Amino acid sequence: MANQYFKFKQFTVWQERCAMKVGTDGVLLGAWAGGGENILDIGTGTGLVALMMAQRFPQAHVTAVEIDPEAAQQAAENVARSPFYDRIAVVAEDVTAWAENETNGFPFDAIVCNPPFFVHALKNPDAKRAMARHTDALPTHRLMAVAVKLLAAHGRFSLIVPADMKNTMESEACLAGLFLADCCMVKTNNNKLPKRCLLQFVKQRIESVQQQTVVLEDPPGTRSPWYQSITSAFYL
């Protein structure tokens, strides 16, 4: 059974009412993603990534949208207990519907998303967990369309996906009018193939895409210098 809360240096994330718990994917995204003064977190869940972005970018206002009402309520409670309570707004709504209202503060300098990514896998019998993990509620093409609509001309859209979904995400982004600017392939350790991929998209095609491959453990069981450097402000 997962812990009911996860304590970081500057905030605590309670998670007992959320389908998706605090995990390495969210921490990686929150520590790596590009930011700005106006940030959107799509599918905030516990509020983890929104809280991390608020900590990293002290001048930022973060809007955290979550379709599941219970998760949105817990995210709002986590925000209220944090030092960043006055800079994060949690919205309990489907982001595609929310994006139709042009008074909602976009465009955004930065958009972040730890998206659902299981397409054909057997679904979890827990409906809430299935919604959080599968693409039915937010198909990739719809996610990209929302990002294009809400992203400022100079903005950056950052997300984390399984490594084998990189090409699919890049293709869907291109069809929507977004172009890859940064790709970080993430290995658990040097003996493994990349497991996750951090991607950053922009609205203008760029000549040279930033690309790197990193490891989380070096040696196995010990945080690598790269992982330590980007998470040292968060992990106890």
PDB file of C-alpha atoms in Angstrom:
ATOM      1  CA  MET A   1       0.000   0.000   0.000  1.00  0.00           C
ATOM      2  CA  ALA A   2       1.371   3.413  -0.986  1.00  0.00           C
ATOM      3  CA  ASN A   3       2.142   5.976   1.680  1.00  0.00           C
ATOM      4  CA  GLN A   4      -0.628   8.487   2.271  1.00  0.00           C
ATOM      5  CA  TYR A   5       1.816  11.329   1.830  1.00  0.00           C
ATOM      6  CA  PHE A   6       5.230  12.129   0.327  1.00  0.00           C
ATOM      7  CA  LYS A   7       7.323  14.800   2.019  1.00  0.00           C
ATOM      8  CA  PHE A   8       9.607  17.091   0.038  1.00  0.00           C
ATOM      9  CA  LYS A   9      11.872  19.859   1.340  1.00  0.00           C
ATOM     10  CA  GLN A  10       9.366  22.697   0.966  1.00  0.00           C
ATOM     11  CA  PHE A  11       5.992  20.935   0.729  1.00  0.00           C
ATOM     12  CA  THR A  12       4.152  17.694   1.453  1.00  0.00           C
ATOM     13  CA  VAL A  13       1.970  15.854  -1.064  1.00  0.00           C
ATOM     14  CA  TRP A  14      -0.966  13.933   0.395  1.00  0.00           C
ATOM     15  CA  GLN A  15      -2.221  11.352  -2.073  1.00  0.00           C
ATOM     16  CA  GLU A  16      -4.655   8.858  -0.525  1.00  0.00           C
ATOM     17  CA  ARG A  17      -7.581  10.133  -2.626  1.00  0.00           C
ATOM     18  CA  CYS A  18      -5.652  10.253  -5.915  1.00  0.00           C
ATOM     19  CA  ALA A  19      -5.482   7.417  -8.440  1.00  0.00           C
ATOM     20  CA  MET A  20      -1.904   8.189  -9.464  1.00  0.00           C
ATOM     21  CA  LYS A  21       0.557   8.538  -6.595  1.00  0.00           C
ATOM     22  CA  VAL A  22       3.805  10.484  -6.412  1.00  0.00           C
ATOM     23  CA  GLY A  23       6.356   8.775  -8.653  1.00  0.00           C
ATOM     24  CA  THR A  24       9.611   9.305 -10.477  1.00  0.00           C
ATOM     25  CA  ASP A  25       7.858  10.443 -13.686  1.00  0.00           C
ATOM     26  CA  GLY A  26       6.214  13.427 -12.016  1.00  0.00           C
ATOM     27  CA  VAL A  27       9.378  14.372 -10.144  1.00  0.00           C
ATOM     28  CA  LEU A  28      11.434  14.229 -13.341  1.00  0.00           C
ATOM     29  CA  LEU A  29       8.963  16.395 -15.234  1.00  0.00           C
ATOM     30  CA  GLY A  30       8.636  18.955 -12.457  1.00  0.00           C
ATOM     31  CA  ALA A  31      12.401  19.229 -12.088  1.00  0.00           C
ATOM     32  CA  TRP A  32      13.196  19.382 -15.837  1.00  0.00           C
ATOM     33  CA  ALA A  33      10.382  21.254 -17.616  1.00  0.00           C
ATOM     34  CA  GLY A  34      10.761  24.757 -18.968  1.00  0.00           C
ATOM     35  CA  GLY A  35       8.881  27.475 -17.105  1.00  0.00           C
ATOM     36  CA  GLY A  36       7.798  31.096 -17.237  1.00  0.00           C
ATOM     37  CA  GLU A  37       5.512  33.553 -15.484  1.00  0.00           C
ATOM     38  CA  ASN A  38       2.248  31.874 -16.523  1.00  0.00           C
ATOM     39  CA  ILE A  39       2.309  28.062 -16.297  1.00  0.00           C
ATOM     40  CA  LEU A  40      -0.360  25.421 -16.958  1.00  0.00           C
ATOM     41  CA  ASP A  41      -0.245  21.900 -15.503  1.00  0.00           C
ATOM     42  CA  ILE A  42      -2.600  19.571 -17.398  1.00  0.00           C
ATOM     43  CA  GLY A  43      -3.863  16.646 -15.311  1.00  0.00           C
ATOM     44  CA  THR A  44      -2.282  17.797 -12.072  1.00  0.00           C
ATOM     45  CA  GLY A  45      -3.384  14.792  -9.978  1.00  0.00           C
ATOM     46  CA  THR A  46      -1.899  15.316  -6.513  1.00  0.00           C
ATOM     47  CA  GLY A  47      -0.591  18.742  -7.545  1.00  0.00           C
ATOM     48  CA  LEU A  48       3.037  17.546  -7.424  1.00  0.00           C
ATOM     49  CA  VAL A  49       4.251  19.037 -10.722  1.00  0.00           C
ATOM     50  CA  ALA A  50       2.383  22.311 -10.125  1.00  0.00           C
ATOM     51  CA  LEU A  51       4.049  22.635  -6.703  1.00  0.00           C
ATOM     52  CA  MET A  52       7.483  21.881  -8.152  1.00  0.00           C
ATOM     53  CA  MET A  53       7.049  24.448 -10.911  1.00  0.00           C
ATOM     54  CA  ALA A  54       5.929  27.069  -8.390  1.00  0.00           C
ATOM     55  CA  GLN A  55       9.034  26.360  -6.305  1.00  0.00           C
ATOM     56  CA  ARG A  56      11.391  26.509  -9.297  1.00  0.00           C
ATOM     57  CA  PHE A  57       9.899  29.700 -10.748  1.00  0.00           C
ATOM     58  CA  PRO A  58       9.204  32.124  -7.874  1.00  0.00           C
ATOM     59  CA  GLN A  59       7.532  34.729 -10.100  1.00  0.00           C
ATOM     60  CA  ALA A  60       5.192  32.224 -11.739  1.00  0.00           C
ATOM     61  CA  HIS A  61       1.462  31.799 -11.398  1.00  0.00           C
ATOM     62  CA  VAL A  62       0.472  28.171 -11.985  1.00  0.00           C
ATOM     63  CA  THR A  63      -2.942  26.914 -13.128  1.00  0.00           C
ATOM     64  CA  ALA A  64      -3.436  23.213 -12.351  1.00  0.00           C
ATOM     65  CA  VAL A  65      -6.322  21.522 -14.182  1.00  0.00           C
ATOM     66  CA  GLU A  66      -7.632  18.104 -13.084  1.00  0.00           C
ATOM     67  CA  ILE A  67     -10.663  16.196 -14.416  1.00  0.00           C
ATOM     68  CA  ASP A  68     -11.170  13.974 -11.350  1.00  0.00           C
ATOM     69  CA  PRO A  69     -13.006  15.968  -8.634  1.00  0.00           C
ATOM     70  CA  GLU A  70     -11.488  14.080  -5.699  1.00  0.00           C
ATOM     71  CA  ALA A  71      -7.958  14.436  -7.024  1.00  0.00           C
ATOM     72  CA  ALA A  72      -8.584  18.135  -7.713  1.00  0.00           C
ATOM     73  CA  GLN A  73      -9.793  18.602  -4.145  1.00  0.00           C
ATOM     74  CA  GLN A  74      -6.727  16.871  -2.737  1.00  0.00           C
ATOM     75  CA  ALA A  75      -4.445  18.914  -5.003  1.00  0.00           C
ATOM     76  CA  ALA A  76      -6.135  22.089  -3.753  1.00  0.00           C
ATOM     77  CA  GLU A  77      -5.546  20.971  -0.156  1.00  0.00           C
ATOM     78  CA  ASN A  78      -1.885  20.218  -0.895  1.00  0.00           C
ATOM     79  CA  VAL A  79      -1.507  23.653  -2.443  1.00  0.00           C
ATOM     80  CA  ALA A  80      -3.233  25.345   0.500  1.00  0.00           C
ATOM     81  CA  ARG A  81      -0.732  23.757   2.913  1.00  0.00           C
ATOM     82  CA  SER A  82       2.272  24.805   0.802  1.00  0.00           C
ATOM     83  CA  PRO A  83       4.311  28.045   0.741  1.00  0.00           C
ATOM     84  CA  PHE A  84       2.993  28.611  -2.800  1.00  0.00           C
ATOM     85  CA  TYR A  85      -0.726  28.687  -1.936  1.00  0.00           C
ATOM     86  CA  ASP A  86      -1.173  32.188  -3.366  1.00  0.00           C
ATOM     87  CA  ARG A  87       0.421  31.354  -6.751  1.00  0.00           C
ATOM     88  CA  ILE A  88      -1.331  28.101  -7.692  1.00  0.00           C
ATOM     89  CA  ALA A  89      -4.979  27.815  -8.759  1.00  0.00           C
ATOM     90  CA  VAL A  90      -6.501  24.324  -8.992  1.00  0.00           C
ATOM     91  CA  VAL A  91      -9.345  23.880 -11.495  1.00  0.00           C
ATOM     92  CA  ALA A  92     -11.605  20.805 -11.361  1.00  0.00           C
ATOM     93  CA  GLU A  93     -12.542  20.459 -15.020  1.00  0.00           C
ATOM     94  CA  ASP A  94     -11.812  18.622 -18.262  1.00  0.00           C
ATOM     95  CA  VAL A  95      -9.013  20.668 -19.837  1.00  0.00           C
ATOM     96  CA  THR A  96     -10.560  20.439 -23.307  1.00  0.00           C
ATOM     97  CA  ALA A  97     -13.767  22.069 -22.041  1.00  0.00           C
ATOM     98  CA  TRP A  98     -11.844  24.530 -19.885  1.00  0.00           C
ATOM     99  CA  ALA A  99      -9.776  25.591 -22.907  1.00  0.00           C
ATOM    100  CA  GLU A 100     -12.934  26.760 -24.690  1.00  0.00           C
ATOM    101  CA  ASN A 101     -13.271  29.684 -22.292  1.00  0.00           C
ATOM    102  CA  GLU A 102     -10.966  32.438 -23.480  1.00  0.00           C
ATOM    103  CA  THR A 103     -11.152  34.257 -20.132  1.00  0.00           C
ATOM    104  CA  ASN A 104      -9.111  31.539 -18.396  1.00  0.00           C
ATOM    105  CA  GLY A 105      -5.774  33.329 -18.533  1.00  0.00           C
ATOM    106  CA  PHE A 106      -4.063  31.853 -21.568  1.00  0.00           C
ATOM    107  CA  PRO A 107      -1.821  31.927 -23.494  1.00  0.00           C
ATOM    108  CA  PHE A 108       0.726  30.270 -21.208  1.00  0.00           C
ATOM    109  CA  ASP A 109       4.508  30.663 -21.257  1.00  0.00           C
ATOM    110  CA  ALA A 110       4.847  27.012 -20.274  1.00  0.00           C
ATOM    111  CA  ILE A 111       2.594  23.965 -20.269  1.00  0.00           C
ATOM    112  CA  VAL A 112       3.509  20.750 -18.468  1.00  0.00           C
ATOM    113  CA  CYS A 113       1.795  17.385 -18.566  1.00  0.00           C
ATOM    114  CA  ASN A 114       2.445  13.901 -17.190  1.00  0.00           C
ATOM    115  CA  PRO A 115      -0.121  12.388 -19.561  1.00  0.00           C
ATOM    116  CA  PRO A 116      -2.018   9.103 -19.602  1.00  0.00           C
ATOM    117  CA  PHE A 117      -0.137   6.823 -21.969  1.00  0.00           C
ATOM    118  CA  PHE A 118      -1.557   3.285 -22.001  1.00  0.00           C
ATOM    119  CA  VAL A 119      -3.359   2.868 -25.311  1.00  0.00           C
ATOM    120  CA  HIS A 120      -4.105  -0.828 -25.792  1.00  0.00           C
ATOM    121  CA  ALA A 121      -3.184  -2.284 -22.388  1.00  0.00           C
ATOM    122  CA  LEU A 122      -5.715  -4.113 -20.199  1.00  0.00           C
ATOM    123  CA  LYS A 123      -7.474  -1.507 -18.108  1.00  0.00           C
ATOM    124  CA  ASN A 124      -7.359  -1.349 -14.326  1.00  0.00           C
ATOM    125  CA  PRO A 125     -10.741  -2.232 -12.761  1.00  0.00           C
ATOM    126  CA  ASP A 126     -10.432   0.924 -10.662  1.00  0.00           C
ATOM    127  CA  ALA A 127     -12.165   3.443 -12.956  1.00  0.00           C
ATOM    128  CA  LYS A 128     -10.300   6.441 -11.543  1.00  0.00           C
ATOM    129  CA  ARG A 129      -6.905   4.792 -11.947  1.00  0.00           C
ATOM    130  CA  ALA A 130      -7.815   3.672 -15.457  1.00  0.00           C
ATOM    131  CA  MET A 131      -8.757   7.257 -16.375  1.00  0.00           C
ATOM    132  CA  ALA A 132      -5.461   8.532 -15.002  1.00  0.00           C
ATOM    133  CA  ARG A 133      -3.381   5.907 -16.850  1.00  0.00           C
ATOM    134  CA  HIS A 134      -5.161   5.428 -20.194  1.00  0.00           C
ATOM    135  CA  THR A 135      -5.519   7.783 -23.139  1.00  0.00           C
ATOM    136  CA  ASP A 136      -9.317   7.452 -23.515  1.00  0.00           C
ATOM    137  CA  ALA A 137     -10.052  10.595 -21.486  1.00  0.00           C
ATOM    138  CA  LEU A 138      -7.308  12.622 -23.170  1.00  0.00           C
ATOM    139  CA  PRO A 139      -6.134  11.144 -26.502  1.00  0.00           C
ATOM    140  CA  THR A 140      -2.741  12.338 -27.688  1.00  0.00           C
ATOM    141  CA  HIS A 141      -4.127  14.293 -30.643  1.00  0.00           C
ATOM    142  CA  ARG A 142      -6.507  16.169 -28.338  1.00  0.00           C
ATOM    143  CA  LEU A 143      -3.738  16.896 -25.837  1.00  0.00           C
ATOM    144  CA  MET A 144      -1.611  18.379 -28.617  1.00  0.00           C
ATOM    145  CA  ALA A 145      -4.518  20.441 -29.931  1.00  0.00           C
ATOM    146  CA  VAL A 146      -5.122  21.876 -26.454  1.00  0.00           C
ATOM    147  CA  ALA A 147      -1.414  22.647 -26.048  1.00  0.00           C
ATOM    148  CA  VAL A 148      -1.271  24.496 -29.381  1.00  0.00           C
ATOM    149  CA  LYS A 149      -4.316  26.555 -28.469  1.00  0.00           C
ATOM    150  CA  LEU A 150      -3.148  27.507 -24.990  1.00  0.00           C
ATOM    151  CA  LEU A 151       0.595  27.957 -25.587  1.00  0.00           C
ATOM    152  CA  ALA A 152       2.072  31.402 -26.211  1.00  0.00           C
ATOM    153  CA  ALA A 153       4.048  31.949 -29.404  1.00  0.00           C
ATOM    154  CA  HIS A 154       7.294  31.809 -27.396  1.00  0.00           C
ATOM    155  CA  GLY A 155       6.045  29.099 -25.014  1.00  0.00           C
ATOM    156  CA  ARG A 156       7.256  25.568 -24.314  1.00  0.00           C
ATOM    157  CA  PHE A 157       5.202  22.415 -23.812  1.00  0.00           C
ATOM    158  CA  SER A 158       6.971  19.782 -21.698  1.00  0.00           C
ATOM    159  CA  LEU A 159       5.866  16.220 -20.995  1.00  0.00           C
ATOM    160  CA  ILE A 160       7.162  12.793 -20.020  1.00  0.00           C
ATOM    161  CA  VAL A 161       6.239   9.559 -21.823  1.00  0.00           C
ATOM    162  CA  PRO A 162       7.523   5.994 -22.152  1.00  0.00           C
ATOM    163  CA  ALA A 163      10.576   5.906 -24.419  1.00  0.00           C
ATOM    164  CA  ASP A 164       8.785   3.796 -27.020  1.00  0.00           C
ATOM    165  CA  MET A 165       6.159   6.547 -27.445  1.00  0.00           C
ATOM    166  CA  LYS A 166       8.649   9.244 -28.459  1.00  0.00           C
ATOM    167  CA  ASN A 167       8.050   8.937 -32.206  1.00  0.00           C
ATOM    168  CA  THR A 168       4.266   8.851 -31.785  1.00  0.00           C
ATOM    169  CA  MET A 169       4.307  11.959 -29.621  1.00  0.00           C
ATOM    170  CA  GLU A 170       6.601  13.779 -32.021  1.00  0.00           C
ATOM    171  CA  SER A 171       4.361  12.905 -34.976  1.00  0.00           C
ATOM    172  CA  GLU A 172       1.165  13.968 -33.192  1.00  0.00           C
ATOM    173  CA  ALA A 173       2.839  17.198 -32.130  1.00  0.00           C
ATOM    174  CA  CYS A 174       3.948  17.953 -35.681  1.00  0.00           C
ATOM    175  CA  LEU A 175       0.433  17.368 -37.012  1.00  0.00           C
ATOM    176  CA  ALA A 176      -0.876  19.848 -34.435  1.00  0.00           C
ATOM    177  CA  GLY A 177       1.759  22.471 -35.262  1.00  0.00           C
ATOM    178  CA  LEU A 178       4.357  21.838 -32.561  1.00  0.00           C
ATOM    179  CA  PHE A 179       8.036  21.027 -33.083  1.00  0.00           C
ATOM    180  CA  LEU A 180      10.524  19.164 -30.932  1.00  0.00           C
ATOM    181  CA  ALA A 181      13.053  21.427 -29.217  1.00  0.00           C
ATOM    182  CA  ASP A 182      14.498  19.201 -26.498  1.00  0.00           C
ATOM    183  CA  CYS A 183      14.620  15.435 -25.961  1.00  0.00           C
ATOM    184  CA  CYS A 184      16.044  13.774 -22.864  1.00  0.00           C
ATOM    185  CA  MET A 185      16.087   9.961 -22.874  1.00  0.00           C
ATOM    186  CA  VAL A 186      16.079   8.556 -19.343  1.00  0.00           C
ATOM    187  CA  LYS A 187      17.671   5.235 -18.331  1.00  0.00           C
ATOM    188  CA  THR A 188      17.340   3.648 -14.907  1.00  0.00           C
ATOM    189  CA  ASN A 189      21.063   2.827 -15.095  1.00  0.00           C
ATOM    190  CA  ASN A 190      23.753   2.440 -17.740  1.00  0.00           C
ATOM    191  CA  ASN A 191      22.946  -1.229 -18.299  1.00  0.00           C
ATOM    192  CA  LYS A 192      19.325  -0.584 -19.273  1.00  0.00           C
ATOM    193  CA  LEU A 193      17.634   0.816 -22.353  1.00  0.00           C
ATOM    194  CA  PRO A 194      15.892   4.181 -21.964  1.00  0.00           C
ATOM    195  CA  LYS A 195      12.629   3.793 -20.048  1.00  0.00           C
ATOM    196  CA  ARG A 196      11.221   7.320 -20.195  1.00  0.00           C
ATOM    197  CA  CYS A 197      11.549  10.301 -22.485  1.00  0.00           C
ATOM    198  CA  LEU A 198      11.284  13.949 -21.496  1.00  0.00           C
ATOM    199  CA  LEU A 199      10.123  16.037 -24.447  1.00  0.00           C
ATOM    200  CA  GLN A 200       9.774  19.756 -24.990  1.00  0.00           C
ATOM    201  CA  PHE A 201       7.866  21.243 -27.925  1.00  0.00           C
ATOM    202  CA  VAL A 202       7.646  24.772 -29.331  1.00  0.00           C
ATOM    203  CA  LYS A 203       5.566  26.475 -32.008  1.00  0.00           C
ATOM    204  CA  GLN A 204       8.452  27.376 -34.302  1.00  0.00           C
ATOM    205  CA  ARG A 205      10.663  24.812 -36.009  1.00  0.00           C
ATOM    206  CA  ILE A 206      14.230  25.075 -34.735  1.00  0.00           C
ATOM    207  CA  GLU A 207      17.443  24.112 -36.506  1.00  0.00           C
ATOM    208  CA  SER A 208      19.096  22.104 -33.750  1.00  0.00           C
ATOM    209  CA  VAL A 209      17.170  19.916 -31.304  1.00  0.00           C
ATOM    210  CA  GLN A 210      18.810  19.504 -27.901  1.00  0.00           C
ATOM    211  CA  GLN A 211      19.273  15.769 -27.263  1.00  0.00           C
ATOM    212  CA  GLN A 212      20.797  13.848 -24.379  1.00  0.00           C
ATOM    213  CA  THR A 213      20.596  10.498 -22.627  1.00  0.00           C
ATOM    214  CA  VAL A 214      20.808  10.408 -18.832  1.00  0.00           C
ATOM    215  CA  VAL A 215      20.731   7.794 -16.076  1.00  0.00           C
ATOM    216  CA  LEU A 216      18.924   7.907 -12.740  1.00  0.00           C
ATOM    217  CA  GLU A 217      21.259   5.568 -10.837  1.00  0.00           C
ATOM    218  CA  ASP A 218      25.049   5.556 -11.037  1.00  0.00           C
ATOM    219  CA  PRO A 219      26.045   3.133  -9.542  1.00  0.00           C
ATOM    220  CA  PRO A 220      22.778   1.145  -9.244  1.00  0.00           C
ATOM    221  CA  GLY A 221      20.895   2.143  -6.115  1.00  0.00           C
ATOM    222  CA  THR A 222      22.545   5.574  -5.913  1.00  0.00           C
ATOM    223  CA  ARG A 223      21.182   8.725  -7.534  1.00  0.00           C
ATOM    224  CA  SER A 224      23.340   9.772 -10.458  1.00  0.00           C
ATOM    225  CA  PRO A 225      24.997  13.217 -10.434  1.00  0.00           C
ATOM    226  CA  TRP A 226      22.478  14.368 -13.077  1.00  0.00           C
ATOM    227  CA  TYR A 227      19.448  13.163 -11.124  1.00  0.00           C
ATOM    228  CA  GLN A 228      20.844  14.546  -7.885  1.00  0.00           C
ATOM    229  CA  SER A 229      21.503  17.927  -9.480  1.00  0.00           C
ATOM    230  CA  ILE A 230      17.956  18.447 -10.773  1.00  0.00           C
ATOM    231  CA  THR A 231      16.164  17.076  -7.690  1.00  0.00           C
ATOM    232  CA  SER A 232      18.381  18.299  -4.820  1.00  0.00           C
ATOM    233  CA  ALA A 233      16.026  21.215  -4.145  1.00  0.00           C
ATOM    234  CA  PHE A 234      13.126  18.781  -3.633  1.00  0.00           C
ATOM    235  CA  TYR A 235      14.151  15.433  -2.164  1.00  0.00           C
ATOM    236  CA  LEU A 236      14.930  15.289   1.570  1.00  0.00           C
TER     237      LEU A 236
END
